[in-house]
Amino acid sequence: MDEELLIAFDSTQQALRAEMLLEYAEIEIDIFPTPKEITAGCAMSIQFPSGALEEVRKIIEEQNVEIRGIYGKSADGGYLLVGEEEGGTQ
């Protein structure tokens, strides 16, 4: 089973936009409260399977969705940033 990854946002508008785009692309997503360990301006995050990471990154980049970052669970139960994100905090 794929590990779940999380996209955090600085604005609800960008989160809702990403939700629409990812659903349109038929990527399995869940709306998830942003964990307190992740500092973000929006209380809503999107969770998705790690197997969809490349497609998610492509959509985010092509559609200029502004994100805080993409995070995965660390061994201690916290969250780690997955690589450098285009269009991160601006």
mmCIF file of C-alpha atoms in Angstrom:
data_model
loop_
_atom_site.group_PDB
_atom_site.id
_atom_site.type_symbol
_atom_site.label_atom_id
_atom_site.label_comp_id
_atom_site.label_asym_id
_atom_site.label_seq_id
_atom_site.Cartn_x
_atom_site.Cartn_y
_atom_site.Cartn_z
ATOM 1 C CA MET A 1 0.000 0.000 0.000
ATOM 2 C CA ASP A 2 1.240 3.480 -0.856
ATOM 3 C CA GLU A 3 2.334 5.801 1.902
ATOM 4 C CA GLU A 4 0.102 8.851 2.163
ATOM 5 C CA LEU A 5 1.548 12.287 1.412
ATOM 6 C CA LEU A 6 0.086 15.651 2.351
ATOM 7 C CA ILE A 7 -0.034 18.973 0.491
ATOM 8 C CA ALA A 8 -0.173 22.019 2.784
ATOM 9 C CA PHE A 9 -1.325 25.430 1.597
ATOM 10 C CA ASP A 10 -1.058 29.057 2.675
ATOM 11 C CA SER A 11 -4.568 29.913 1.487
ATOM 12 C CA THR A 12 -7.922 28.159 1.405
ATOM 13 C CA GLN A 13 -8.439 29.420 -2.153
ATOM 14 C CA GLN A 14 -5.363 27.497 -3.373
ATOM 15 C CA ALA A 15 -6.412 24.382 -1.434
ATOM 16 C CA LEU A 16 -9.863 24.406 -3.038
ATOM 17 C CA ARG A 17 -8.341 25.002 -6.466
ATOM 18 C CA ALA A 18 -5.936 22.075 -6.012
ATOM 19 C CA GLU A 19 -8.788 19.861 -4.803
ATOM 20 C CA MET A 20 -10.758 20.602 -7.980
ATOM 21 C CA LEU A 21 -7.757 20.006 -10.278
ATOM 22 C CA LEU A 22 -6.719 16.741 -8.609
ATOM 23 C CA GLU A 23 -10.269 15.385 -8.590
ATOM 24 C CA TYR A 24 -10.589 16.293 -12.277
ATOM 25 C CA ALA A 25 -7.384 14.299 -12.904
ATOM 26 C CA GLU A 26 -9.010 11.379 -11.032
ATOM 27 C CA ILE A 27 -6.327 11.257 -8.354
ATOM 28 C CA GLU A 28 -7.593 9.710 -5.136
ATOM 29 C CA ILE A 29 -7.487 12.458 -2.498
ATOM 30 C CA ASP A 30 -8.840 13.197 0.961
ATOM 31 C CA ILE A 31 -9.273 16.571 2.588
ATOM 32 C CA PHE A 32 -7.341 16.475 5.815
ATOM 33 C CA PRO A 33 -6.839 18.997 8.649
ATOM 34 C CA THR A 34 -3.336 20.472 8.445
ATOM 35 C CA PRO A 35 -1.320 18.865 11.263
ATOM 36 C CA LYS A 36 -0.112 21.300 13.907
ATOM 37 C CA GLU A 37 3.503 20.256 13.172
ATOM 38 C CA ILE A 38 3.188 21.897 9.748
ATOM 39 C CA THR A 39 3.113 25.677 9.833
ATOM 40 C CA ALA A 40 0.721 26.817 7.128
ATOM 41 C CA GLY A 41 -1.765 29.627 6.635
ATOM 42 C CA CYS A 42 -4.599 27.234 5.786
ATOM 43 C CA ALA A 43 -6.207 24.672 8.091
ATOM 44 C CA MET A 44 -7.015 22.396 5.140
ATOM 45 C CA SER A 45 -4.558 19.990 3.519
ATOM 46 C CA ILE A 46 -4.935 17.385 0.795
ATOM 47 C CA GLN A 47 -3.801 13.817 1.384
ATOM 48 C CA PHE A 48 -2.938 11.548 -1.540
ATOM 49 C CA PRO A 49 -1.082 8.257 -2.206
ATOM 50 C CA SER A 50 2.672 8.624 -2.745
ATOM 51 C CA GLY A 51 2.357 6.714 -6.029
ATOM 52 C CA ALA A 52 0.619 9.776 -7.499
ATOM 53 C CA LEU A 53 3.422 12.183 -6.486
ATOM 54 C CA GLU A 54 4.788 12.844 -9.988
ATOM 55 C CA GLU A 55 1.342 13.489 -11.442
ATOM 56 C CA VAL A 56 0.420 15.747 -8.493
ATOM 57 C CA ARG A 57 3.650 17.761 -8.880
ATOM 58 C CA LYS A 58 3.035 18.129 -12.613
ATOM 59 C CA ILE A 59 -0.508 19.454 -12.076
ATOM 60 C CA ILE A 60 0.623 21.859 -9.334
ATOM 61 C CA GLU A 61 3.431 23.207 -11.522
ATOM 62 C CA GLU A 62 1.432 23.461 -14.759
ATOM 63 C CA GLN A 63 -1.548 25.141 -13.066
ATOM 64 C CA ASN A 64 0.611 27.449 -10.880
ATOM 65 C CA VAL A 65 -1.004 26.284 -7.639
ATOM 66 C CA GLU A 66 0.715 27.948 -4.687
ATOM 67 C CA ILE A 67 1.541 25.425 -1.969
ATOM 68 C CA ARG A 68 3.435 25.462 1.323
ATOM 69 C CA GLY A 69 4.916 22.069 0.495
ATOM 70 C CA ILE A 70 4.370 18.341 0.138
ATOM 71 C CA TYR A 71 5.000 16.365 3.311
ATOM 72 C CA GLY A 72 5.423 12.731 4.263
ATOM 73 C CA LYS A 73 5.357 11.045 7.658
ATOM 74 C CA SER A 74 8.717 10.681 9.380
ATOM 75 C CA ALA A 75 9.741 7.630 11.412
ATOM 76 C CA ASP A 76 8.928 9.456 14.664
ATOM 77 C CA GLY A 77 5.376 10.264 13.524
ATOM 78 C CA GLY A 78 6.098 13.880 12.559
ATOM 79 C CA TYR A 79 6.179 15.314 9.053
ATOM 80 C CA LEU A 80 9.085 15.965 6.684
ATOM 81 C CA LEU A 81 9.117 18.087 3.546
ATOM 82 C CA VAL A 82 9.370 15.933 0.407
ATOM 83 C CA GLY A 83 11.975 17.705 -1.773
ATOM 84 C CA GLU A 84 11.947 21.341 -2.844
ATOM 85 C CA GLU A 85 8.599 22.628 -4.107
ATOM 86 C CA GLU A 86 8.004 25.020 -6.967
ATOM 87 C CA GLY A 87 5.626 27.799 -6.025
ATOM 88 C CA GLY A 88 6.084 27.255 -2.291
ATOM 89 C CA THR A 89 5.849 30.182 0.077
ATOM 90 C CA GLN A 90 5.764 33.429 -1.822
#
